[in-house]
């Protein structure tokens, strides 16, 4: 019989997670339907499935007229700076979005746990990277020197993975080509079993592709051989020390947890020196170490790990670069990567078993949404608020940290409110053919409703 306290905690956690998802400022949608206006094709409403929770949603907004394109059916769209609004159908959550972001042909949309590393300078140029981890797919344990090379080698070949964010993106595109990928390095992060923090200098890098041999460029890149990966691995300054630790007495009782990942370099234009223009909310990855005494009133700050949505493009030279990143509420900010399912099982087997049905349901829903028809790619879109005449450029203010907004913050987005969206939802839920001019009629009604409110309700 289940422990009542455990059941209570389980349901409380589910409610907390649902509320967090409801207040998300950014999320991905697999678009199943696009409604547009005949008179004003900039007006649109997408219907689809949220990829972080597998639930149906609508997102209403308006694109600017400066060469932007509407989201496409069966594509993936990221809704940015969203506000929850009223919905006619209680099973379908409705949102407005200030901006939206889509993914061009040849691009990747990675939804995973990640860390946006601080920029650094070398030879007068700025560089930055994003580390991505997969805590679920192929995490392994190392308990001996014999396992050290074998496990690291297997995890440094993510092109062999069948699923997960290191193998395929949120749209279903494979991350790794048959000839490898330049610009992305496979990684493995080590953590001692039972510890929360990662091993110091415990990150190892592999090769995403080989484009030179014996100092000469190859006609085309190729995947590295096992010998090339091992040779590269053994050049790491910490390789001998961390492998030697596996031969110490008692190590087998603890062991390393090896977590696969990848590092993606940020494009210079997207980075813009140290401004980090590619980050929608730069402080969303900043962890303030409040346990460390403040200096001049400021506590030390480091980059932490959180859920993120990463846009990776291919350059004209064939290299992959990160060009845009936004936070996701699927995994909150932590100083160290959260525990893998294997670590949770070894620490507290009973708790993991009780949580398994809920976790499995969420996983199944996400998997179902990922197996929809492959998305057609379109270019990045930025959306102006519907009542604005000019084009509102996307901004990445340096002082904007990503916080979950209160559930009643829809008034901050004055263009649509629950009453307006309710009228749009009437057409979306009536069934039958969706005519383009219906959107225009609904938006005209919404405009009239706004005018009535503006004249009848005094504003502070």
XYZ file of C-alpha atoms in Angstrom:
460
model
C 0.000 0.000 0.000
C 1.312 3.443 -0.911
C 2.455 5.779 1.825
C -0.062 8.692 2.085
C 2.779 11.152 2.665
C 4.526 9.978 -0.498
C 1.298 10.274 -2.494
C 0.705 13.772 -1.145
C 4.228 14.860 -2.047
C 3.841 13.321 -5.493
C 0.625 15.211 -6.248
C 2.018 18.436 -4.810
C 4.990 18.097 -7.143
C 2.682 17.524 -10.121
C 0.693 20.654 -9.272
C 3.888 22.670 -8.893
C 5.212 21.478 -12.253
C 1.909 22.227 -13.980
C 1.860 25.756 -12.558
C 5.454 26.320 -13.652
C 4.666 25.174 -17.194
C 1.601 27.411 -17.243
C 3.746 30.468 -16.507
C 6.508 29.648 -18.979
C 7.778 32.616 -20.976
C 9.242 30.393 -23.700
C 8.151 27.028 -25.044
C 8.200 24.940 -28.217
C 5.076 24.066 -30.170
C 4.694 21.432 -32.859
C 2.351 23.287 -35.207
C -0.603 21.250 -36.456
C -2.703 24.121 -37.805
C -2.170 27.766 -38.760
C -5.098 30.186 -38.969
C -4.458 33.452 -40.827
C -6.512 36.436 -41.901
C -7.462 37.106 -45.493
C -7.552 40.892 -45.111
C -4.545 41.031 -42.834
C -2.332 37.950 -43.279
C -0.111 39.200 -40.473
C -2.747 38.048 -37.989
C -2.311 34.408 -37.088
C -3.096 31.774 -34.533
C -1.285 28.448 -34.363
C -2.691 25.261 -32.893
C -0.357 22.521 -31.827
C 1.284 20.463 -29.111
C 3.701 21.814 -26.514
C 6.833 19.728 -26.692
C 7.730 20.093 -23.008
C 4.489 18.593 -21.700
C 2.718 17.063 -24.707
C -0.441 19.148 -24.181
C -2.507 20.966 -26.834
C -2.180 24.755 -27.018
C -3.031 27.744 -29.159
C -0.686 30.704 -29.592
C -1.991 33.970 -31.012
C 0.159 36.794 -32.309
C 0.859 38.999 -35.280
C 3.937 39.069 -37.445
C 5.488 42.256 -38.708
C 5.351 43.093 -42.397
C 9.113 43.259 -42.986
C 9.607 40.077 -44.960
C 8.647 37.680 -42.192
C 6.858 34.409 -42.777
C 4.096 32.707 -40.868
C 4.851 29.471 -39.040
C 4.206 26.445 -41.203
C 2.043 23.456 -40.470
C 4.045 20.474 -39.171
C 6.919 22.816 -38.268
C 8.207 23.626 -34.795
C 7.770 27.149 -33.467
C 9.146 28.661 -30.294
C 6.729 31.023 -28.583
C 8.631 33.813 -26.839
C 7.490 35.960 -23.922
C 4.104 34.342 -23.679
C 1.067 35.265 -21.611
C -1.645 32.803 -20.601
C -5.125 33.957 -21.579
C -8.621 32.545 -21.351
C -9.678 29.605 -23.486
C -13.103 28.285 -24.456
C -11.861 24.711 -24.323
C -10.520 23.827 -20.846
C -8.414 21.076 -22.420
C -6.545 23.535 -24.677
C -4.355 26.198 -23.056
C -4.339 29.533 -24.895
C -1.449 31.987 -25.019
C -0.321 35.176 -26.674
C 3.321 35.670 -27.651
C 5.275 38.861 -28.191
C 7.719 37.079 -30.471
C 8.138 33.756 -32.157
C 11.119 31.894 -33.492
C 11.289 29.189 -36.148
C 14.114 27.120 -37.534
C 15.484 27.328 -41.067
C 16.457 24.501 -43.355
C 19.650 22.869 -42.180
C 19.109 24.174 -38.647
C 18.748 22.195 -35.433
C 16.432 22.929 -32.507
C 17.911 21.352 -29.378
C 15.730 21.188 -26.252
C 17.865 19.900 -23.392
C 19.695 20.679 -20.181
C 22.418 23.158 -21.063
C 24.838 25.789 -19.812
C 25.669 28.974 -21.688
C 29.353 29.431 -20.875
C 30.809 32.859 -20.237
C 32.619 34.433 -23.200
C 36.390 34.556 -23.172
C 38.952 36.390 -25.259
C 41.873 35.000 -27.214
C 44.128 36.919 -29.569
C 41.813 39.904 -29.373
C 38.701 37.941 -30.348
C 35.763 36.835 -28.223
C 34.585 33.240 -28.086
C 31.779 31.422 -26.303
C 30.172 28.006 -26.258
C 27.114 26.164 -25.004
C 27.364 22.807 -23.222
C 24.460 20.399 -23.725
C 23.875 17.280 -21.598
C 21.666 14.223 -21.962
C 20.975 12.883 -18.482
C 18.711 10.087 -19.662
C 19.885 8.335 -22.803
C 23.286 6.746 -22.289
C 24.578 7.602 -18.807
C 27.006 4.920 -17.643
C 28.974 4.051 -14.514
C 32.741 3.533 -14.412
C 34.105 1.446 -11.540
C 37.485 0.271 -12.865
C 40.406 1.287 -15.056
C 39.366 -1.328 -17.603
C 36.017 0.401 -18.049
C 37.435 3.915 -18.248
C 38.471 4.041 -21.908
C 35.665 1.781 -23.078
C 32.873 3.842 -21.517
C 34.329 7.194 -22.537
C 34.855 5.995 -26.094
C 31.268 4.794 -26.415
C 29.855 8.068 -25.066
C 32.101 10.155 -27.320
C 30.319 8.663 -30.340
C 26.816 10.166 -29.996
C 26.127 9.475 -33.675
C 25.477 5.912 -32.532
C 22.746 7.015 -30.104
C 19.222 6.137 -31.182
C 17.426 9.003 -29.436
C 17.861 11.946 -27.100
C 18.984 15.549 -27.697
C 22.512 14.441 -28.653
C 21.101 12.255 -31.432
C 18.148 14.203 -32.797
C 16.637 17.612 -32.302
C 13.111 18.544 -31.241
C 11.963 18.484 -34.856
C 13.298 14.968 -35.434
C 16.364 15.921 -37.487
C 19.486 13.879 -36.851
C 22.258 15.909 -35.237
C 25.122 13.947 -36.779
C 25.728 13.519 -40.499
C 27.373 10.455 -42.006
C 30.590 12.422 -42.431
C 30.441 13.984 -38.964
C 29.779 17.565 -37.922
C 32.291 20.387 -37.716
C 31.681 22.912 -34.937
C 30.197 20.449 -32.417
C 32.386 18.428 -30.052
C 31.082 15.364 -28.214
C 31.804 15.558 -24.480
C 31.650 13.381 -21.376
C 31.246 14.874 -17.891
C 32.266 12.840 -14.829
C 30.715 12.908 -11.375
C 31.520 10.703 -8.393
C 28.510 8.626 -7.431
C 26.877 10.222 -4.399
C 28.236 13.710 -5.123
C 26.232 16.664 -6.408
C 29.065 18.576 -8.035
C 30.953 17.428 -11.094
C 34.549 16.198 -10.893
C 37.058 19.046 -11.139
C 38.551 18.993 -14.645
C 36.338 15.999 -15.309
C 35.125 16.938 -18.778
C 36.565 15.093 -21.770
C 36.232 16.112 -25.400
C 35.931 13.982 -28.484
C 35.944 14.800 -32.182
C 32.826 15.757 -34.090
C 34.553 15.290 -37.424
C 38.023 14.998 -38.922
C 38.889 17.373 -41.758
C 42.674 17.082 -41.744
C 45.098 14.150 -41.831
C 48.885 14.362 -41.520
C 48.604 18.134 -41.503
C 46.794 18.234 -44.836
C 43.118 19.069 -45.462
C 40.901 16.190 -46.511
C 38.659 16.436 -49.591
C 35.672 16.253 -47.232
C 35.200 15.747 -43.478
C 34.599 12.284 -42.041
C 33.732 10.690 -38.736
C 36.743 9.968 -36.521
C 37.977 6.436 -35.990
C 38.102 4.862 -32.529
C 41.883 5.230 -32.488
C 41.629 8.935 -33.313
C 39.082 9.500 -30.551
C 41.189 7.623 -27.987
C 44.332 9.494 -29.024
C 42.508 12.794 -28.608
C 41.060 11.674 -25.269
C 44.429 10.665 -23.853
C 45.887 14.091 -24.584
C 43.645 15.605 -21.923
C 45.735 16.892 -18.967
C 43.384 15.240 -16.464
C 43.137 11.886 -18.249
C 45.960 10.099 -16.390
C 44.961 11.474 -12.993
C 41.263 10.606 -13.231
C 41.911 7.194 -14.734
C 44.519 6.476 -12.066
C 41.953 7.203 -9.382
C 39.951 4.185 -10.543
C 42.770 1.915 -9.314
C 42.634 3.254 -5.757
C 41.247 0.956 -3.011
C 37.534 1.391 -2.503
C 36.902 3.219 -5.773
C 34.759 0.379 -7.086
C 32.231 1.046 -4.322
C 31.754 4.604 -5.580
C 32.749 4.963 -9.211
C 32.222 7.688 -11.754
C 28.940 8.524 -13.398
C 29.726 9.371 -17.031
C 27.233 11.792 -18.609
C 27.346 12.343 -22.381
C 27.051 15.788 -23.888
C 28.236 18.080 -26.622
C 29.751 21.537 -26.860
C 28.577 23.951 -29.546
C 30.521 27.080 -30.435
C 28.571 30.331 -30.615
C 28.688 32.249 -33.888
C 30.640 35.503 -33.689
C 27.786 37.598 -35.038
C 25.412 36.034 -32.523
C 27.933 36.615 -29.729
C 28.821 40.221 -30.676
C 31.942 40.494 -28.559
C 30.959 39.808 -24.970
C 27.385 41.084 -25.350
C 25.995 37.553 -25.795
C 23.289 38.715 -28.188
C 22.293 35.111 -28.836
C 20.849 34.755 -25.320
C 17.236 35.836 -25.005
C 17.629 36.301 -21.238
C 21.342 36.295 -20.311
C 20.870 36.176 -16.545
C 18.703 33.075 -16.783
C 21.918 30.990 -16.693
C 23.536 33.002 -13.879
C 23.838 31.309 -10.500
C 24.527 33.635 -7.562
C 26.680 31.922 -4.931
C 25.007 33.437 -1.891
C 26.878 31.097 0.436
C 30.116 32.909 -0.458
C 30.700 36.238 1.352
C 29.865 39.244 -0.793
C 32.577 41.607 -1.988
C 31.448 45.229 -2.351
C 27.902 44.006 -1.834
C 28.031 41.442 -4.623
C 28.164 37.671 -4.288
C 30.208 35.701 -6.843
C 28.317 34.657 -9.952
C 28.866 31.594 -12.117
C 27.008 29.972 -14.975
C 24.599 27.232 -13.959
C 22.633 24.519 -15.737
C 19.029 24.803 -16.835
C 16.647 23.732 -19.545
C 17.202 25.584 -22.779
C 16.116 25.754 -26.404
C 19.143 26.110 -28.660
C 19.106 27.101 -32.335
C 22.064 25.713 -34.292
C 22.739 26.832 -37.865
C 25.196 25.734 -40.507
C 27.611 28.324 -41.897
C 28.594 28.655 -45.540
C 31.799 26.797 -44.697
C 29.810 23.827 -43.363
C 30.387 24.382 -39.646
C 27.604 24.282 -37.060
C 27.247 27.287 -34.750
C 24.834 28.344 -32.020
C 22.907 31.474 -32.981
C 20.084 31.714 -30.434
C 19.209 30.300 -27.020
C 16.218 30.749 -24.749
C 15.459 29.272 -21.321
C 12.961 26.469 -20.811
C 10.965 25.738 -17.669
C 11.346 21.995 -18.137
C 14.485 22.065 -15.981
C 15.049 24.921 -13.532
C 18.383 26.600 -12.848
C 20.850 24.594 -10.731
C 24.513 25.091 -9.955
C 25.370 21.518 -10.950
C 23.621 19.222 -13.423
C 20.717 17.470 -11.733
C 21.054 13.791 -10.917
C 20.595 11.250 -13.666
C 17.886 8.575 -13.289
C 20.643 6.056 -12.585
C 21.999 8.182 -9.723
C 18.519 8.703 -8.308
C 17.878 4.957 -8.413
C 21.115 4.152 -6.597
C 20.473 6.819 -3.951
C 16.808 6.117 -3.238
C 15.310 3.202 -5.182
C 11.863 3.312 -3.514
C 11.337 7.004 -4.249
C 12.263 6.545 -7.901
C 9.890 3.596 -8.276
C 6.988 5.610 -6.857
C 7.688 8.527 -9.186
C 8.170 6.302 -12.230
C 4.520 6.194 -13.411
C 4.301 9.995 -13.480
C 7.671 10.364 -15.179
C 6.803 7.686 -17.727
C 3.546 9.415 -18.604
C 5.342 12.711 -19.207
C 8.037 10.974 -21.243
C 5.479 9.145 -23.357
C 3.654 12.383 -24.093
C 6.853 14.106 -25.173
C 7.843 11.144 -27.306
C 4.467 11.161 -29.016
C 4.780 14.825 -29.884
C 8.257 14.289 -31.310
C 7.066 11.559 -33.636
C 4.695 13.844 -35.523
C 5.439 14.447 -39.194
C 8.866 16.026 -39.802
C 8.796 19.789 -39.613
C 9.232 21.931 -42.680
C 11.835 24.571 -41.992
C 11.291 28.283 -42.212
C 13.444 31.224 -41.225
C 13.564 32.978 -37.869
C 10.587 35.167 -37.117
C 10.186 38.038 -34.704
C 6.722 39.305 -33.929
C 5.653 42.842 -33.152
C 2.731 43.325 -30.798
C -0.448 43.379 -32.868
C -1.368 47.032 -32.257
C 2.069 48.413 -33.028
C 2.462 50.026 -36.412
C 6.213 49.668 -36.709
C 8.467 46.645 -36.565
C 9.564 45.726 -33.066
C 13.047 44.317 -33.150
C 13.860 41.429 -30.875
C 15.875 42.558 -27.894
C 18.026 40.721 -25.399
C 18.268 43.172 -22.478
C 21.254 42.469 -20.297
C 19.311 43.030 -17.091
C 16.428 40.701 -17.943
C 16.556 37.525 -15.936
C 14.156 34.720 -16.797
C 11.597 34.447 -14.057
C 8.230 32.741 -14.042
C 5.654 35.495 -14.174
C 2.503 35.475 -12.025
C -0.430 33.669 -13.564
C -2.434 36.911 -13.839
C 0.169 38.870 -15.771
C -1.848 38.846 -19.033
C -2.585 42.569 -18.626
C 1.068 43.268 -19.364
C 0.276 42.167 -22.925
C -2.469 44.636 -23.808
C -3.061 43.588 -27.412
C -5.086 40.482 -26.537
C -6.788 39.513 -23.326
C -8.965 36.565 -22.291
C -12.092 38.087 -23.856
C -10.337 38.609 -27.189
C -8.889 35.134 -27.294
C -12.233 33.630 -26.331
C -13.682 34.947 -29.581
C -10.813 33.435 -31.562
C -11.257 30.138 -29.777
C -14.917 29.999 -30.856
C -13.871 29.553 -34.458
C -11.040 27.183 -33.608
C -13.298 24.819 -31.656
C -16.399 24.836 -33.854
C -15.108 22.132 -36.186
C -15.351 22.070 -39.955
C -13.423 24.139 -42.469
C -11.300 27.049 -41.224
C -11.809 30.005 -43.558
C -9.151 32.681 -43.677
C -11.604 35.571 -43.340
C -12.823 34.174 -39.994
C -9.581 35.348 -38.400
C -10.117 38.879 -39.716
C -13.682 38.930 -38.392
C -12.549 37.710 -34.999
C -9.747 40.257 -34.792
C -12.191 43.024 -35.713
C -14.438 41.886 -32.872
C -11.435 41.782 -30.559
C -10.494 45.329 -31.574
C -14.019 46.538 -30.814
C -13.907 44.815 -27.430
C -10.599 46.513 -26.623
C -12.034 49.904 -27.540
C -14.996 49.329 -25.239
C -12.715 48.401 -22.367
C -10.386 51.331 -22.956
C -13.274 53.817 -22.769
C -15.088 52.180 -19.857
C -12.227 51.229 -17.543
C -10.013 53.982 -16.112
C -6.313 53.163 -16.421
C -3.726 54.127 -13.846
